[in-house]
Amino acid sequence: ETSDTKIRIIHHGVAISSRKIEKTIEMTRWLDNRFTLDFMLTSLDVNYLNYLKKISAGNPRINFVTPVAHHEIVETLNHYDIGVFLLPPVNFNYEFALPNKLFEFVQARLCIAVSPNPEMKNLVDRFDLGVVADDYSPEAMASVLNKLTTEKIMRHKNQSHLNANILSAEENIRKIRDIAAGLISN
């Protein structure tokens, strides 16, 4: 159950400098006091991860949590309310990204908040999984988050629950096998 006074946001994944994760940190400057933000990051670039921790130091609403094994991600994320991914379109892959973390957010039954990258926006809008920022700025992401009520967050979390099977790896593997079988039989 989501609290009216403490809404827990998570960003997880690999800390890669081209992803500009500092923009997600910067977003907290515009978030209202209901929100906390945890990062669960792995990194091959220790300097970048240390930089992120340094610029977050002194902000009591930002926390870095220990990464978990891949098979524990969904269970760990389930303790949060919102999964966030603000990804500036610095290259073709980022502009059209549809990352695993979105599907992990769904499997964890979270409300999802994303930047307006077309494929992420399409998924979130199509299944009513959460909110999409108007642009790629930290302010725009904070703006859509601040407009969320507890009831809206719970509705989006329920939409993740209702669509978890459709958006699961198992369901997509079945579809791929059916397509391959059809191609082979022709």
PDB file of C-alpha atoms in Angstrom:
ATOM      1  CA  GLU A   1       0.000   0.000   0.000  1.00  0.00           C
ATOM      2  CA  THR A   2       1.365   3.405  -0.993  1.00  0.00           C
ATOM      3  CA  SER A   3       1.551   6.026   1.749  1.00  0.00           C
ATOM      4  CA  ASP A   4       0.209   9.570   1.316  1.00  0.00           C
ATOM      5  CA  THR A   5       3.290  10.991   3.020  1.00  0.00           C
ATOM      6  CA  LYS A   6       6.168   8.756   1.858  1.00  0.00           C
ATOM      7  CA  ILE A   7       6.374   7.630  -1.750  1.00  0.00           C
ATOM      8  CA  ARG A   8       9.413   5.506  -2.570  1.00  0.00           C
ATOM      9  CA  ILE A   9      11.030   5.878  -6.005  1.00  0.00           C
ATOM     10  CA  ILE A  10      13.719   3.501  -7.312  1.00  0.00           C
ATOM     11  CA  HIS A  11      16.153   3.684 -10.226  1.00  0.00           C
ATOM     12  CA  HIS A  12      18.200   0.538 -10.805  1.00  0.00           C
ATOM     13  CA  GLY A  13      20.691  -0.636 -13.369  1.00  0.00           C
ATOM     14  CA  VAL A  14      24.190   0.051 -14.553  1.00  0.00           C
ATOM     15  CA  ALA A  15      25.725   3.442 -13.770  1.00  0.00           C
ATOM     16  CA  ILE A  16      26.914   4.532 -17.220  1.00  0.00           C
ATOM     17  CA  SER A  17      27.870   8.191 -17.613  1.00  0.00           C
ATOM     18  CA  SER A  18      26.155   8.527 -21.017  1.00  0.00           C
ATOM     19  CA  ARG A  19      22.837   7.772 -19.276  1.00  0.00           C
ATOM     20  CA  LYS A  20      23.208  11.069 -17.370  1.00  0.00           C
ATOM     21  CA  ILE A  21      21.908   9.621 -14.084  1.00  0.00           C
ATOM     22  CA  GLU A  22      22.837  12.924 -12.440  1.00  0.00           C
ATOM     23  CA  LYS A  23      19.672  14.319 -14.117  1.00  0.00           C
ATOM     24  CA  THR A  24      17.592  11.933 -12.001  1.00  0.00           C
ATOM     25  CA  ILE A  25      19.443  13.158  -8.904  1.00  0.00           C
ATOM     26  CA  GLU A  26      18.826  16.756  -9.992  1.00  0.00           C
ATOM     27  CA  MET A  27      15.106  15.948 -10.335  1.00  0.00           C
ATOM     28  CA  THR A  28      14.775  15.754  -6.542  1.00  0.00           C
ATOM     29  CA  ARG A  29      15.281  19.544  -6.341  1.00  0.00           C
ATOM     30  CA  TRP A  30      11.756  19.928  -7.773  1.00  0.00           C
ATOM     31  CA  LEU A  31      10.060  16.950  -6.113  1.00  0.00           C
ATOM     32  CA  ASP A  32       7.742  17.583  -3.213  1.00  0.00           C
ATOM     33  CA  ASN A  33       8.575  16.170   0.212  1.00  0.00           C
ATOM     34  CA  ARG A  34       6.481  13.017  -0.202  1.00  0.00           C
ATOM     35  CA  PHE A  35       9.164  11.455  -2.375  1.00  0.00           C
ATOM     36  CA  THR A  36      12.374   9.599  -1.594  1.00  0.00           C
ATOM     37  CA  LEU A  37      14.717   8.256  -4.272  1.00  0.00           C
ATOM     38  CA  ASP A  38      16.859   5.149  -4.005  1.00  0.00           C
ATOM     39  CA  PHE A  39      19.504   4.065  -6.484  1.00  0.00           C
ATOM     40  CA  MET A  40      20.485   0.425  -6.854  1.00  0.00           C
ATOM     41  CA  LEU A  41      23.411   0.678  -9.245  1.00  0.00           C
ATOM     42  CA  THR A  42      26.167  -1.540 -10.499  1.00  0.00           C
ATOM     43  CA  SER A  43      29.116  -0.042 -12.315  1.00  0.00           C
ATOM     44  CA  LEU A  44      32.294  -0.800 -14.162  1.00  0.00           C
ATOM     45  CA  ASP A  45      33.089   2.916 -13.862  1.00  0.00           C
ATOM     46  CA  VAL A  46      33.691   3.388 -10.143  1.00  0.00           C
ATOM     47  CA  ASN A  47      34.577   7.061 -10.692  1.00  0.00           C
ATOM     48  CA  TYR A  48      31.144   7.787 -12.164  1.00  0.00           C
ATOM     49  CA  LEU A  49      29.351   5.922  -9.374  1.00  0.00           C
ATOM     50  CA  ASN A  50      31.408   7.826  -6.792  1.00  0.00           C
ATOM     51  CA  TYR A  51      30.547  11.096  -8.570  1.00  0.00           C
ATOM     52  CA  LEU A  52      26.828  10.277  -8.311  1.00  0.00           C
ATOM     53  CA  LYS A  53      27.212   9.526  -4.607  1.00  0.00           C
ATOM     54  CA  LYS A  54      29.171  12.729  -4.072  1.00  0.00           C
ATOM     55  CA  ILE A  55      26.573  14.999  -5.695  1.00  0.00           C
ATOM     56  CA  SER A  56      23.845  13.231  -3.677  1.00  0.00           C
ATOM     57  CA  ALA A  57      25.636  13.606  -0.367  1.00  0.00           C
ATOM     58  CA  GLY A  58      23.721  15.793   2.040  1.00  0.00           C
ATOM     59  CA  ASN A  59      20.343  15.079   0.421  1.00  0.00           C
ATOM     60  CA  PRO A  60      18.498  12.982   3.016  1.00  0.00           C
ATOM     61  CA  ARG A  61      15.909  11.898   0.424  1.00  0.00           C
ATOM     62  CA  ILE A  62      18.488  10.141  -1.791  1.00  0.00           C
ATOM     63  CA  ASN A  63      19.915   6.772  -0.825  1.00  0.00           C
ATOM     64  CA  PHE A  64      22.183   4.268  -2.545  1.00  0.00           C
ATOM     65  CA  VAL A  65      21.238   0.672  -1.781  1.00  0.00           C
ATOM     66  CA  THR A  66      23.313  -2.442  -2.315  1.00  0.00           C
ATOM     67  CA  PRO A  67      22.636  -4.134  -5.662  1.00  0.00           C
ATOM     68  CA  VAL A  68      21.048  -7.576  -5.511  1.00  0.00           C
ATOM     69  CA  ALA A  69      21.478 -10.659  -7.688  1.00  0.00           C
ATOM     70  CA  HIS A  70      19.548 -10.547 -10.975  1.00  0.00           C
ATOM     71  CA  HIS A  71      16.957 -13.090  -9.792  1.00  0.00           C
ATOM     72  CA  GLU A  72      16.228 -10.899  -6.722  1.00  0.00           C
ATOM     73  CA  ILE A  73      15.613  -7.626  -8.596  1.00  0.00           C
ATOM     74  CA  VAL A  74      11.832  -7.914  -8.981  1.00  0.00           C
ATOM     75  CA  GLU A  75      11.284  -8.948  -5.361  1.00  0.00           C
ATOM     76  CA  THR A  76      13.486  -6.060  -4.166  1.00  0.00           C
ATOM     77  CA  LEU A  77      11.802  -3.497  -6.428  1.00  0.00           C
ATOM     78  CA  ASN A  78       8.383  -4.579  -5.143  1.00  0.00           C
ATOM     79  CA  HIS A  79       9.073  -2.675  -1.903  1.00  0.00           C
ATOM     80  CA  TYR A  80       8.936   0.606  -3.857  1.00  0.00           C
ATOM     81  CA  ASP A  81       6.056   2.604  -5.338  1.00  0.00           C
ATOM     82  CA  ILE A  82       7.528   4.057  -8.532  1.00  0.00           C
ATOM     83  CA  GLY A  83      10.262   2.982 -10.916  1.00  0.00           C
ATOM     84  CA  VAL A  84      11.863   5.932 -12.692  1.00  0.00           C
ATOM     85  CA  PHE A  85      13.983   6.127 -15.840  1.00  0.00           C
ATOM     86  CA  LEU A  86      14.970   9.520 -17.223  1.00  0.00           C
ATOM     87  CA  LEU A  87      17.096   8.786 -20.301  1.00  0.00           C
ATOM     88  CA  PRO A  88      18.262  11.707 -22.460  1.00  0.00           C
ATOM     89  CA  PRO A  89      18.281  10.691 -26.163  1.00  0.00           C
ATOM     90  CA  VAL A  90      22.013  11.249 -26.641  1.00  0.00           C
ATOM     91  CA  ASN A  91      22.184   8.538 -29.327  1.00  0.00           C
ATOM     92  CA  PHE A  92      19.871   6.397 -31.471  1.00  0.00           C
ATOM     93  CA  ASN A  93      19.840   3.498 -28.997  1.00  0.00           C
ATOM     94  CA  TYR A  94      18.886   5.735 -26.083  1.00  0.00           C
ATOM     95  CA  GLU A  95      16.254   7.594 -28.078  1.00  0.00           C
ATOM     96  CA  PHE A  96      14.479   4.348 -28.971  1.00  0.00           C
ATOM     97  CA  ALA A  97      15.342   2.378 -25.831  1.00  0.00           C
ATOM     98  CA  LEU A  98      12.940  -0.165 -24.390  1.00  0.00           C
ATOM     99  CA  PRO A  99      15.098  -1.412 -21.525  1.00  0.00           C
ATOM    100  CA  ASN A 100      14.718  -4.504 -19.357  1.00  0.00           C
ATOM    101  CA  LYS A 101      14.240  -2.274 -16.311  1.00  0.00           C
ATOM    102  CA  LEU A 102      10.762  -1.262 -17.565  1.00  0.00           C
ATOM    103  CA  PHE A 103       9.685  -4.892 -17.648  1.00  0.00           C
ATOM    104  CA  GLU A 104      11.244  -5.451 -14.215  1.00  0.00           C
ATOM    105  CA  PHE A 105       9.221  -2.469 -12.939  1.00  0.00           C
ATOM    106  CA  VAL A 106       6.072  -4.132 -14.327  1.00  0.00           C
ATOM    107  CA  GLN A 107       6.907  -7.518 -12.797  1.00  0.00           C
ATOM    108  CA  ALA A 108       7.515  -5.729  -9.468  1.00  0.00           C
ATOM    109  CA  ARG A 109       4.029  -4.149  -9.828  1.00  0.00           C
ATOM    110  CA  LEU A 110       5.299  -0.555  -9.765  1.00  0.00           C
ATOM    111  CA  CYS A 111       3.949   2.679 -11.152  1.00  0.00           C
ATOM    112  CA  ILE A 112       6.403   3.728 -13.880  1.00  0.00           C
ATOM    113  CA  ALA A 113       7.751   7.220 -14.649  1.00  0.00           C
ATOM    114  CA  VAL A 114       9.757   7.673 -17.844  1.00  0.00           C
ATOM    115  CA  SER A 115      11.135  10.344 -20.144  1.00  0.00           C
ATOM    116  CA  PRO A 116       9.352  10.681 -23.522  1.00  0.00           C
ATOM    117  CA  ASN A 117      11.556   8.235 -25.457  1.00  0.00           C
ATOM    118  CA  PRO A 118       9.051   6.902 -28.031  1.00  0.00           C
ATOM    119  CA  GLU A 119       9.201   3.185 -27.182  1.00  0.00           C
ATOM    120  CA  MET A 120       9.092   3.715 -23.394  1.00  0.00           C
ATOM    121  CA  LYS A 121       6.284   6.267 -23.787  1.00  0.00           C
ATOM    122  CA  ASN A 122       4.329   3.880 -26.012  1.00  0.00           C
ATOM    123  CA  LEU A 123       4.558   1.031 -23.485  1.00  0.00           C
ATOM    124  CA  VAL A 124       3.633   3.186 -20.483  1.00  0.00           C
ATOM    125  CA  ASP A 125       0.742   4.888 -22.296  1.00  0.00           C
ATOM    126  CA  ARG A 126      -0.583   1.740 -24.004  1.00  0.00           C
ATOM    127  CA  PHE A 127      -0.919  -0.183 -20.743  1.00  0.00           C
ATOM    128  CA  ASP A 128      -1.574   2.850 -18.472  1.00  0.00           C
ATOM    129  CA  LEU A 129       1.446   1.915 -16.352  1.00  0.00           C
ATOM    130  CA  GLY A 130       2.358   5.393 -15.119  1.00  0.00           C
ATOM    131  CA  VAL A 131       3.468   8.804 -16.306  1.00  0.00           C
ATOM    132  CA  VAL A 132       5.610  10.224 -19.084  1.00  0.00           C
ATOM    133  CA  ALA A 133       7.489  13.509 -18.697  1.00  0.00           C
ATOM    134  CA  ASP A 134       6.787  16.226 -21.273  1.00  0.00           C
ATOM    135  CA  ASP A 135      10.496  16.505 -22.112  1.00  0.00           C
ATOM    136  CA  TYR A 136      13.873  15.135 -21.002  1.00  0.00           C
ATOM    137  CA  SER A 137      14.524  17.678 -18.246  1.00  0.00           C
ATOM    138  CA  PRO A 138      14.669  16.875 -14.527  1.00  0.00           C
ATOM    139  CA  GLU A 139      12.011  19.570 -13.973  1.00  0.00           C
ATOM    140  CA  ALA A 140       9.579  17.897 -16.384  1.00  0.00           C
ATOM    141  CA  MET A 141      10.008  14.529 -14.668  1.00  0.00           C
ATOM    142  CA  ALA A 142       9.479  16.107 -11.241  1.00  0.00           C
ATOM    143  CA  SER A 143       6.391  17.885 -12.554  1.00  0.00           C
ATOM    144  CA  VAL A 144       4.608  14.684 -13.641  1.00  0.00           C
ATOM    145  CA  LEU A 145       5.621  12.936 -10.415  1.00  0.00           C
ATOM    146  CA  ASN A 146       4.340  15.802  -8.243  1.00  0.00           C
ATOM    147  CA  LYS A 147       0.935  15.530  -9.950  1.00  0.00           C
ATOM    148  CA  LEU A 148       0.539  11.896  -8.881  1.00  0.00           C
ATOM    149  CA  THR A 149      -1.915  11.226  -6.094  1.00  0.00           C
ATOM    150  CA  THR A 150      -1.786   8.083  -3.979  1.00  0.00           C
ATOM    151  CA  GLU A 151      -4.887   6.863  -5.833  1.00  0.00           C
ATOM    152  CA  LYS A 152      -3.237   7.377  -9.241  1.00  0.00           C
ATOM    153  CA  ILE A 153      -0.078   5.558  -8.107  1.00  0.00           C
ATOM    154  CA  MET A 154      -2.174   2.630  -6.866  1.00  0.00           C
ATOM    155  CA  ARG A 155      -4.102   2.542 -10.167  1.00  0.00           C
ATOM    156  CA  HIS A 156      -0.843   2.400 -12.162  1.00  0.00           C
ATOM    157  CA  LYS A 157       0.572  -0.269  -9.846  1.00  0.00           C
ATOM    158  CA  ASN A 158      -2.608  -2.273 -10.413  1.00  0.00           C
ATOM    159  CA  GLN A 159      -2.203  -1.816 -14.184  1.00  0.00           C
ATOM    160  CA  SER A 160       1.304  -3.282 -13.864  1.00  0.00           C
ATOM    161  CA  HIS A 161      -0.232  -6.213 -12.009  1.00  0.00           C
ATOM    162  CA  LEU A 162      -2.973  -6.723 -14.595  1.00  0.00           C
ATOM    163  CA  ASN A 163      -0.459  -6.618 -17.486  1.00  0.00           C
ATOM    164  CA  ALA A 164       2.426  -8.488 -15.839  1.00  0.00           C
ATOM    165  CA  ASN A 165       1.658 -11.734 -17.670  1.00  0.00           C
ATOM    166  CA  ILE A 166       1.282 -10.077 -21.094  1.00  0.00           C
ATOM    167  CA  LEU A 167       4.569  -8.205 -20.574  1.00  0.00           C
ATOM    168  CA  SER A 168       6.512 -11.182 -19.178  1.00  0.00           C
ATOM    169  CA  ALA A 169       9.515 -12.847 -20.780  1.00  0.00           C
ATOM    170  CA  GLU A 170       7.658 -16.179 -20.743  1.00  0.00           C
ATOM    171  CA  GLU A 171       4.777 -14.774 -22.785  1.00  0.00           C
ATOM    172  CA  ASN A 172       7.124 -13.177 -25.318  1.00  0.00           C
ATOM    173  CA  ILE A 173       9.218 -16.354 -25.638  1.00  0.00           C
ATOM    174  CA  ARG A 174       5.980 -18.276 -26.366  1.00  0.00           C
ATOM    175  CA  LYS A 175       5.078 -15.743 -29.091  1.00  0.00           C
ATOM    176  CA  ILE A 176       8.538 -16.011 -30.668  1.00  0.00           C
ATOM    177  CA  ARG A 177       8.325 -19.834 -30.654  1.00  0.00           C
ATOM    178  CA  ASP A 178       4.870 -19.695 -32.280  1.00  0.00           C
ATOM    179  CA  ILE A 179       6.164 -17.344 -34.999  1.00  0.00           C
ATOM    180  CA  ALA A 180       9.239 -19.533 -35.597  1.00  0.00           C
ATOM    181  CA  ALA A 181       7.119 -22.678 -35.748  1.00  0.00           C
ATOM    182  CA  GLY A 182       4.833 -20.999 -38.296  1.00  0.00           C
ATOM    183  CA  LEU A 183       7.798 -19.976 -40.433  1.00  0.00           C
ATOM    184  CA  ILE A 184       9.303 -23.476 -40.305  1.00  0.00           C
ATOM    185  CA  SER A 185       6.004 -25.187 -41.194  1.00  0.00           C
ATOM    186  CA  ASN A 186       5.654 -22.972 -44.278  1.00  0.00           C
TER     187      ASN A 186
END
